[in-house]
PDB file of C-alpha atoms and ligand atoms in Angstrom:
ATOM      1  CA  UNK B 123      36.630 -14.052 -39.610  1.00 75.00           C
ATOM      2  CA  UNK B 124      33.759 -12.995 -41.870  1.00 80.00           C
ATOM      3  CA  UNK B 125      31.940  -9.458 -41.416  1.00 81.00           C
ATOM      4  CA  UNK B 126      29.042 -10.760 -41.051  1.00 84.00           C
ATOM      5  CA  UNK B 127      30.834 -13.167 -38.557  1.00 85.00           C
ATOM      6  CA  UNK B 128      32.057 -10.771 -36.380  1.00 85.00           C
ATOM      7  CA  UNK B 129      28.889  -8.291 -36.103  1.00 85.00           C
ATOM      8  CA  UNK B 130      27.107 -11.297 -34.823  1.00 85.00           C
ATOM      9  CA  UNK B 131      29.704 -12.169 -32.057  1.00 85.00           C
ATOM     10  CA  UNK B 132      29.810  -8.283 -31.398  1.00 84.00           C
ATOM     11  CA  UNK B 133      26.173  -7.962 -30.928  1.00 83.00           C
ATOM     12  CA  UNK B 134      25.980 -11.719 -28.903  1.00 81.00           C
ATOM     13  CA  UNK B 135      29.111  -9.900 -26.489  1.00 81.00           C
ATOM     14  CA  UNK B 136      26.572  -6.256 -26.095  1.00 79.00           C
ATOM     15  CA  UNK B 137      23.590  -8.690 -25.446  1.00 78.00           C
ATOM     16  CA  UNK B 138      25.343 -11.226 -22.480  1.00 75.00           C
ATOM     17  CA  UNK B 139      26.795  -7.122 -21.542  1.00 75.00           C
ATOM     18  CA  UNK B 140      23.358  -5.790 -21.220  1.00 73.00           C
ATOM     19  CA  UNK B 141      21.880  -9.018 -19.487  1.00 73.00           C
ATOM     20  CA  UNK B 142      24.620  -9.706 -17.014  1.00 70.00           C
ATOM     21  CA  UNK B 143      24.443  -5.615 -15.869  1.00 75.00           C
ATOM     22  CA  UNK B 144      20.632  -5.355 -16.355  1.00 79.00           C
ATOM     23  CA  UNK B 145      19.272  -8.470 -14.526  1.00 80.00           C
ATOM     24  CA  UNK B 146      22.033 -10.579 -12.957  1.00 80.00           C
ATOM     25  CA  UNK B 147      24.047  -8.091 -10.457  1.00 86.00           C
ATOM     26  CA  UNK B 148      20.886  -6.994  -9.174  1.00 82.00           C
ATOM     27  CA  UNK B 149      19.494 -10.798  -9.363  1.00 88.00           C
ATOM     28  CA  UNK B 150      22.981 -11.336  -7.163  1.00 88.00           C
ATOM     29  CA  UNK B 151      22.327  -8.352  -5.020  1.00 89.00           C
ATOM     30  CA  UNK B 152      18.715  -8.888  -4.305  1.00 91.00           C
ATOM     31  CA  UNK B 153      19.827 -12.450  -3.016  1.00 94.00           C
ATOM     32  CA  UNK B 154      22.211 -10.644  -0.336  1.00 93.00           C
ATOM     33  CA  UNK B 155      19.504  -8.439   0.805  1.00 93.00           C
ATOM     34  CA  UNK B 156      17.332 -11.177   1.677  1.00 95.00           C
ATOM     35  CA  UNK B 157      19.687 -13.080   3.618  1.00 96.00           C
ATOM     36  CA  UNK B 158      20.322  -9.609   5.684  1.00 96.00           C
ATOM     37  CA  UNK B 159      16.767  -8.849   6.148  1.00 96.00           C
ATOM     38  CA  UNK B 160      16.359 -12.949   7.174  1.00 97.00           C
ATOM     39  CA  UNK B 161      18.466 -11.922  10.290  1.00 96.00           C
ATOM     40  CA  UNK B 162      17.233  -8.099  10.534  1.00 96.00           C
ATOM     41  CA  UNK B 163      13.495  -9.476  11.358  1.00 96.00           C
ATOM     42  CA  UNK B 164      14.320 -11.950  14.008  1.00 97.00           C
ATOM     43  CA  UNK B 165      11.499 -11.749  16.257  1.00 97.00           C
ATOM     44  CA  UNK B 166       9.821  -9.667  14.204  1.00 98.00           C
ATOM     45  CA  UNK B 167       6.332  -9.855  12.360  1.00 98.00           C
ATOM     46  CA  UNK B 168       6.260  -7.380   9.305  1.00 98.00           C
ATOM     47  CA  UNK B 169       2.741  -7.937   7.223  1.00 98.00           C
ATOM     48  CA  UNK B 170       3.212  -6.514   3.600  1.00 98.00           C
ATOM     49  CA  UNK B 171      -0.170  -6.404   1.045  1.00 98.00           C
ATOM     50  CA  UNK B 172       0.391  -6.310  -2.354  1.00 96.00           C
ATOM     51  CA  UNK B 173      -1.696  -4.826  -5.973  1.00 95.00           C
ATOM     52  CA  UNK B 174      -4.073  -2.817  -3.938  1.00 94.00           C
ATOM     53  CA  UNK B 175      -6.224  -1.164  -3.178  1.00 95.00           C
ATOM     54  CA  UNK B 176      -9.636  -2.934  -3.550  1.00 93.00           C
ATOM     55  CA  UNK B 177     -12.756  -2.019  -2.280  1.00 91.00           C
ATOM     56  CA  UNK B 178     -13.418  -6.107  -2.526  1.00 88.00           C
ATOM     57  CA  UNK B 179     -10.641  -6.800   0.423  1.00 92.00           C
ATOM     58  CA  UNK B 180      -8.663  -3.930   1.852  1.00 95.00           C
ATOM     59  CA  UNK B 181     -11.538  -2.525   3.788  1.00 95.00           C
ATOM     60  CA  UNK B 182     -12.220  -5.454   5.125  1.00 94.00           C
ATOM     61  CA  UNK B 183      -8.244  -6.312   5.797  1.00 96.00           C
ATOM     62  CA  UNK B 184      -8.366  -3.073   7.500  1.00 97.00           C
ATOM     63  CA  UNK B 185     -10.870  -4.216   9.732  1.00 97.00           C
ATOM     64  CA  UNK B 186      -9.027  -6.905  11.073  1.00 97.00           C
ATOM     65  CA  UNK B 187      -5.928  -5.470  11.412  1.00 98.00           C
ATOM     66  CA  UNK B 188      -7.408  -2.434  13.474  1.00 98.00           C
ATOM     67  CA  UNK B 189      -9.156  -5.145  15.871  1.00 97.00           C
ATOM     68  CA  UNK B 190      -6.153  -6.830  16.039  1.00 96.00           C
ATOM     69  CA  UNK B 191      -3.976  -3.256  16.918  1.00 96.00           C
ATOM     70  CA  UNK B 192      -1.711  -4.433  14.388  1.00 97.00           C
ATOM     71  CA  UNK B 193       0.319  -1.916  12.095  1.00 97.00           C
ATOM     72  CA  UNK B 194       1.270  -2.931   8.005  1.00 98.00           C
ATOM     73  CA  UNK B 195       3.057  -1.883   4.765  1.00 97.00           C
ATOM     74  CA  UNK B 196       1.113  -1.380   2.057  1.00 98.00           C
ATOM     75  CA  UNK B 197       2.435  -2.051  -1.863  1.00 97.00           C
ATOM     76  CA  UNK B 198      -0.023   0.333  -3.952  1.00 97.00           C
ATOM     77  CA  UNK B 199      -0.487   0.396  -7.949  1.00 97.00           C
ATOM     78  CA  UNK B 200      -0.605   3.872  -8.907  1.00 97.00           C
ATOM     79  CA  UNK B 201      -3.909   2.602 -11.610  1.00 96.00           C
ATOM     80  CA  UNK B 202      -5.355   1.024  -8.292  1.00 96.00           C
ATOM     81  CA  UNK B 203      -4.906   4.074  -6.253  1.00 97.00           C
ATOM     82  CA  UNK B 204      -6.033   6.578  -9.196  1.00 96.00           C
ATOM     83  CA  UNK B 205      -9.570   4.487  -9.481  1.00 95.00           C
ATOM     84  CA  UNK B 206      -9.571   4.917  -5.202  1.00 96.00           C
ATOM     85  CA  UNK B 207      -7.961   7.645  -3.802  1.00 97.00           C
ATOM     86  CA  UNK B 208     -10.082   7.230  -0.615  1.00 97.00           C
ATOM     87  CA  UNK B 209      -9.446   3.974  -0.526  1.00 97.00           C
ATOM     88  CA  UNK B 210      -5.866   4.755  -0.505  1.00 97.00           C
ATOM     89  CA  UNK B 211      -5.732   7.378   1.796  1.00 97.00           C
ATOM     90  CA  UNK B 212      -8.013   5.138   4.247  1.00 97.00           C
ATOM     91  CA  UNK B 213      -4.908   3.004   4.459  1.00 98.00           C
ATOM     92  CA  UNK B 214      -2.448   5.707   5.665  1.00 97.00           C
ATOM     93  CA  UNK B 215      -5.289   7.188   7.625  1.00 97.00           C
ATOM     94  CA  UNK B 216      -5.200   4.177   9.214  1.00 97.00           C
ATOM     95  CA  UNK B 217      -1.781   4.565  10.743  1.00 96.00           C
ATOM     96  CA  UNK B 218      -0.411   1.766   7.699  1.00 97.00           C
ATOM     97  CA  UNK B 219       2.673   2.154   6.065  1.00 96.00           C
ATOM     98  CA  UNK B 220       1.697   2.873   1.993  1.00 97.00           C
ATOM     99  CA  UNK B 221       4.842   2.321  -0.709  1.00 97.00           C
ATOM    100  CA  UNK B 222       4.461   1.772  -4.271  1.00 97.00           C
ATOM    101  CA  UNK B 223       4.752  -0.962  -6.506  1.00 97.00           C
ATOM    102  CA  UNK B 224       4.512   0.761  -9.864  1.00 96.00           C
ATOM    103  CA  UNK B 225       1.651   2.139 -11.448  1.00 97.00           C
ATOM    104  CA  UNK B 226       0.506  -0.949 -13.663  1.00 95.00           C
ATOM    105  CA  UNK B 227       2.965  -3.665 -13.216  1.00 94.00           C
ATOM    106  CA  UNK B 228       5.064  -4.350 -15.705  1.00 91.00           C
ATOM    107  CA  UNK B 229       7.151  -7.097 -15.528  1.00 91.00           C
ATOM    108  CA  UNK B 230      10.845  -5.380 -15.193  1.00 85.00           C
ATOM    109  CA  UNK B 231      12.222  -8.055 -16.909  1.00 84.00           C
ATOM    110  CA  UNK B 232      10.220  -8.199 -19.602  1.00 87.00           C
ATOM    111  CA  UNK B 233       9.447  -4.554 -20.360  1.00 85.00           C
ATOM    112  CA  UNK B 234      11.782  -1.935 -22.394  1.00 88.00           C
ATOM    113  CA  UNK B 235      14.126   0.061 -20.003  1.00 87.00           C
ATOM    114  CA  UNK B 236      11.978   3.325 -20.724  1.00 91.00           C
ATOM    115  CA  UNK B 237       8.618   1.493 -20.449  1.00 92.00           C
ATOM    116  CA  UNK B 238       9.843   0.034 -16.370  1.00 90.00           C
ATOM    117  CA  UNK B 239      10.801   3.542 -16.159  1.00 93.00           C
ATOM    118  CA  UNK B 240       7.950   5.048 -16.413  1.00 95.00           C
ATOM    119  CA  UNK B 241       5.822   2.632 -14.391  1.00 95.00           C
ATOM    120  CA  UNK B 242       7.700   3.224 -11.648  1.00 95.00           C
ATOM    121  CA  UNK B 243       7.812   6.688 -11.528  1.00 95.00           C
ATOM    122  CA  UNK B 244       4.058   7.232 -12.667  1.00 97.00           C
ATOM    123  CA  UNK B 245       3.665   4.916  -9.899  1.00 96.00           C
ATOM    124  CA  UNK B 246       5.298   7.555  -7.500  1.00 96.00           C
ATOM    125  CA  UNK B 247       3.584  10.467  -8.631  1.00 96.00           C
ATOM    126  CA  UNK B 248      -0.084   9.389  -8.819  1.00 97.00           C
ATOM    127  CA  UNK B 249       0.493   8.110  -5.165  1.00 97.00           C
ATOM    128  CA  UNK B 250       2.008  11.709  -4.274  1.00 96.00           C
ATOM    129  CA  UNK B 251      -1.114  13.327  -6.557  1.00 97.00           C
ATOM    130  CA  UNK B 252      -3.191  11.530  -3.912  1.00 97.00           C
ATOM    131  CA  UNK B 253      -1.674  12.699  -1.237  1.00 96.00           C
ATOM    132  CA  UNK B 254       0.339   9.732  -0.158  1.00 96.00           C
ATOM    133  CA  UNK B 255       4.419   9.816   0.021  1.00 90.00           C
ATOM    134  CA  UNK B 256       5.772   6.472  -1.049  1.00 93.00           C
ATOM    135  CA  UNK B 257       7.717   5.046   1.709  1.00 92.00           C
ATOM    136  CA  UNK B 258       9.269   2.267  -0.148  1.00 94.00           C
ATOM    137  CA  UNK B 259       9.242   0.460  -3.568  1.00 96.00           C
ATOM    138  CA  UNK B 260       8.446  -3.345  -3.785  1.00 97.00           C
ATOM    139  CA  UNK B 261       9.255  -4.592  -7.121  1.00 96.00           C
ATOM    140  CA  UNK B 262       6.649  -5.970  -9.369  1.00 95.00           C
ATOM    141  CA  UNK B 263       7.110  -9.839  -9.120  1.00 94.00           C
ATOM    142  CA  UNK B 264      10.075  -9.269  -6.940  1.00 93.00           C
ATOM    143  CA  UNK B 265      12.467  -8.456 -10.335  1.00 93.00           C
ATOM    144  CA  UNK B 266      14.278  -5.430 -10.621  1.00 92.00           C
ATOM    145  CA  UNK B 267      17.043  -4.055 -12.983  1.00 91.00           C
ATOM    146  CA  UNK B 268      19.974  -2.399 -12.255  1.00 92.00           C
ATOM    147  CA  UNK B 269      18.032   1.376 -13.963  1.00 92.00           C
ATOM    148  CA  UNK B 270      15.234   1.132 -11.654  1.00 92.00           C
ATOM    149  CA  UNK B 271      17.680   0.469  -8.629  1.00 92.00           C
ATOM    150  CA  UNK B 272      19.310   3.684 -10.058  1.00 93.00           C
ATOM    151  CA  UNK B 273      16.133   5.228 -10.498  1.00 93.00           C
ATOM    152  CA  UNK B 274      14.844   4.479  -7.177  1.00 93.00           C
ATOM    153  CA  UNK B 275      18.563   4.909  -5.442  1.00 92.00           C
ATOM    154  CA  UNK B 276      18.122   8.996  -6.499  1.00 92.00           C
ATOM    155  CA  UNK B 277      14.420   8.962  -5.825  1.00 91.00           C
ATOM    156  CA  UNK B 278      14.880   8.154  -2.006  1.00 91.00           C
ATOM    157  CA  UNK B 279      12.781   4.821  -2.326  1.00 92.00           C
ATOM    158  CA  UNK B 280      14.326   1.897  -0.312  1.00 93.00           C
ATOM    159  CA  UNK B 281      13.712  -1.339  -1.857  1.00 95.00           C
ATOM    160  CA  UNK B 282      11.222  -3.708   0.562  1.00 97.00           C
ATOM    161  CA  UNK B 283      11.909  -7.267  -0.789  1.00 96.00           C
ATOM    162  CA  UNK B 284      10.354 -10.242   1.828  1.00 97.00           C
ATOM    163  CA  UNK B 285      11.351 -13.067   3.086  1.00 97.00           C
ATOM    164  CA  UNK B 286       8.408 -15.626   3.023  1.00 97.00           C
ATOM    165  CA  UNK B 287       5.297 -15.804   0.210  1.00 95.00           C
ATOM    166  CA  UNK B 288       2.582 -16.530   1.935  1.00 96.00           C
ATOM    167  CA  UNK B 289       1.613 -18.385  -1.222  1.00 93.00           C
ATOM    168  CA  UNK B 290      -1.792 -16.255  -2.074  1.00 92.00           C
ATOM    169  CA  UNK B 291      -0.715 -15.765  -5.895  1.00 89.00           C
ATOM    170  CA  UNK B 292       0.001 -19.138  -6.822  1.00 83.00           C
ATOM    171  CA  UNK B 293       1.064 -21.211  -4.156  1.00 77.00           C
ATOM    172  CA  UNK B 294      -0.317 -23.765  -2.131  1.00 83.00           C
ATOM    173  CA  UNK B 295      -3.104 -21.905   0.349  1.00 89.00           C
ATOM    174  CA  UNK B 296      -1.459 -23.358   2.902  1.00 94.00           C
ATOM    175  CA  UNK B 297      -1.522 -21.844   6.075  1.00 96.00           C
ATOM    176  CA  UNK B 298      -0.286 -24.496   8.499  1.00 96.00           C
ATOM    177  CA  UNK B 299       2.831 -24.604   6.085  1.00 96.00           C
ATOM    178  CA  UNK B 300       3.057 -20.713   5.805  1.00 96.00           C
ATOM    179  CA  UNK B 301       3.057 -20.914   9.829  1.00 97.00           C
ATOM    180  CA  UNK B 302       5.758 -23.335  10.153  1.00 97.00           C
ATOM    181  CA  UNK B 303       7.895 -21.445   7.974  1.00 97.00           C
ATOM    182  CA  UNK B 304       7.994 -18.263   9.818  1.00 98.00           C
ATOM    183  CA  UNK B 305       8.011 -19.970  13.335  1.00 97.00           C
ATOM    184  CA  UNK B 306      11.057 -21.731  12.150  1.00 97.00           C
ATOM    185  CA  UNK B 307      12.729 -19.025  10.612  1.00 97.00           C
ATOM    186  CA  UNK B 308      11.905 -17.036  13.746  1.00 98.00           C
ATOM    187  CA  UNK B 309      10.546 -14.152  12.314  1.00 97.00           C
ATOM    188  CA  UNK B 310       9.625 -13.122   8.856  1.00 98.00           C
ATOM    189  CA  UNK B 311       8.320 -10.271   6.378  1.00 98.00           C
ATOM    190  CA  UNK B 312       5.431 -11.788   4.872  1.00 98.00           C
ATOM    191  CA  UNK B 313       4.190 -11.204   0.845  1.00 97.00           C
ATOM    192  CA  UNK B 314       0.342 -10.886   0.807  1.00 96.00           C
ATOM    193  CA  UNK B 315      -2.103  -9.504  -1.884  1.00 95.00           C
ATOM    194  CA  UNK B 316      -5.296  -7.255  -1.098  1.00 93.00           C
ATOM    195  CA  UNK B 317      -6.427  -7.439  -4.762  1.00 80.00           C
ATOM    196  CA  UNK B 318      -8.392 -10.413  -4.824  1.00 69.00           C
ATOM    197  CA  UNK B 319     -12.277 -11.013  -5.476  1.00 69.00           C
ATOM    198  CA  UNK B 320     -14.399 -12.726  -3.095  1.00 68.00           C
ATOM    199  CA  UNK B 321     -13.387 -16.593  -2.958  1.00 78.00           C
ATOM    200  CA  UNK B 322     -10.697 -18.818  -1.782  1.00 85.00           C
ATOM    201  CA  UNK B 323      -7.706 -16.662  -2.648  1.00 88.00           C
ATOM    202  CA  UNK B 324      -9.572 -13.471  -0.846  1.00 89.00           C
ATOM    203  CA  UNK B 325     -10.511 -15.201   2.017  1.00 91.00           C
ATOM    204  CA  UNK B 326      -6.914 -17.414   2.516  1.00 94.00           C
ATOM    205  CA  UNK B 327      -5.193 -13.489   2.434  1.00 95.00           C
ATOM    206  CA  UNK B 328      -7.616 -13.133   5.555  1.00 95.00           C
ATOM    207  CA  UNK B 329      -7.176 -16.231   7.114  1.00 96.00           C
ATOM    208  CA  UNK B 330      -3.752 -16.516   7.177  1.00 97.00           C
ATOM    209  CA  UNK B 331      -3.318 -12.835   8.427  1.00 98.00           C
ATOM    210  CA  UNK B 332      -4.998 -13.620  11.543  1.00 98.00           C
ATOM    211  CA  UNK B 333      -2.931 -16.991  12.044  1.00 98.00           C
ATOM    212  CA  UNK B 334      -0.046 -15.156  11.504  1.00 98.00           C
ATOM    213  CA  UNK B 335      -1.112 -12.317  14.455  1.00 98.00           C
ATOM    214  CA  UNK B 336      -1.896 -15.296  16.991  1.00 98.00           C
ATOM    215  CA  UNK B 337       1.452 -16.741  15.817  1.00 98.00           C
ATOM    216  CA  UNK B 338       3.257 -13.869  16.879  1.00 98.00           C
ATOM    217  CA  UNK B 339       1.427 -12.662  19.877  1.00 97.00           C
ATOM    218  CA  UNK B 340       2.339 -16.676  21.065  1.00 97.00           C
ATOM    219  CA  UNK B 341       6.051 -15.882  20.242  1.00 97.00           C
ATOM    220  CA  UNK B 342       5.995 -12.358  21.933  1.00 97.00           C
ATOM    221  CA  UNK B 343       7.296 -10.511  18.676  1.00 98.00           C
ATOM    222  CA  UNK B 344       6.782  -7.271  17.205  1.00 97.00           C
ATOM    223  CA  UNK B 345       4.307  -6.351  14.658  1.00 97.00           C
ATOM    224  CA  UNK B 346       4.301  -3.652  11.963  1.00 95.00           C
ATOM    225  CA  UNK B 347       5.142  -2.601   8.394  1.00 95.00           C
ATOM    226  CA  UNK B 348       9.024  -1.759   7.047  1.00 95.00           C
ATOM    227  CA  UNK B 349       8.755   1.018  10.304  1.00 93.00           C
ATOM    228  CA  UNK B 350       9.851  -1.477  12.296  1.00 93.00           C
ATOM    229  CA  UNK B 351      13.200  -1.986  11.101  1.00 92.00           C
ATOM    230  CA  UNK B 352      13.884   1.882  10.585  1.00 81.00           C
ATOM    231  CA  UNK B 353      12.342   2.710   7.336  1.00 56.00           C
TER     232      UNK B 353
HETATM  233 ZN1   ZN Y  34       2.342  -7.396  -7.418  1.00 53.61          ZN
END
């Protein structure tokens, strides 16, 4: 075989290496999780909110969820909580569960290992500079590669995946459909966002929060954030 031949099979053989270890063990492991946390939240409600957070929506979220006595987790950007820190600290204050979810949200997959790196752990620290402890990590866009698992395996930070999109970034706003799916599955943990400006998307997050609380209180489950399966 040519030189030239066999540096370019070499570096084809490092590449499927790197890709196969990077993205598809934890794509394969991430899958497992989810079917164990599909059976862990049986008659459970867990609400999870997203890229916050926003003076536009999480006060008002906060609102709701207070009259409603409900409990949630909290997904915070570290650039979100650095232009907030009250905001932030409102949250916790207000007996929610607050992880992390990076500091500006790269997309693991498509960043450089040290750039992912360093989003998620500047994500960490500016949410311990404010005062809050991460309790969790959910992954930007739901990816994650097998450093960050590393990274977050030594830093203490449990991985909070979900179970059903409630289809606020992109999906049909649906919420008879969003309904149906939890109901059927019997319990879910639900992927919201609390970044949005004032229109349909903003006021869907709301809308379907509240269906899901009647939906629950009907079904007699339990309501919180990632507390309610143990931490
Ligand atoms: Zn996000």
């Amino acid at each position: 075989m040519p030189p030239a031949q066999s540096i370019l099979l070499t570096l084809a053989g490092l590449g499927a290496l790197y890709v196969g270890i990077q993205i598809v063990l934890p794509h394969l492991w991430k899958k497992g999780q989810i079917r164990k946390l599909r059976d862990e939240v049986r008659g459970k409600l867990i609400l999870t909110y997203d890229d916050g957070p926003w003076d536009g929506l999480t006060p008002e979220l906060l609102g709701l969820l207070q009259k409603r006595g409900a409990r949630a987790s909290f997904f915070m950007l570290g650039e979100k909580v650095e232009a907030a820190p009250e905001l932030a600290r409102s949250v916790a204050e207000a007996g929610h569960e607050v992880g992390s979810h990076s500091y500006s949200h790269h997309h693991p997959w498509k960043s450089a290992p040290w750039t992912r790196l360093q989003d998620l752990a500047r994500g960490h620290s500016t949410l311990s500079a404010a005062g809050l402890e991460p309790a969790g990590h959910r992954p930007p866009y739901g990816k994650l590669c097998a450093d960050s698992a590393f990274w977050l395996g030594r830093a203490g930070q449990g991985i909070r995946w979900w179970t059903h999109d409630s289809g606020d970034s992109g999906g049909p706003l649906d919420v008879a459909a969003c309904l149906r799916s939890v109901r059927e599955a019997g319990g879910a943990v639900v992927l919201m966002h609390d970044g949005y400006a004032p229109g349909e998307r903003h006021a869907y997050v709301l809308e379907v929060t509240a269906a899901l609380l009647d939906l629950a209180d009907e079904q007699g489950w339990d309501v919180g954030g990632f507390e309610l399966l143990g931490g």
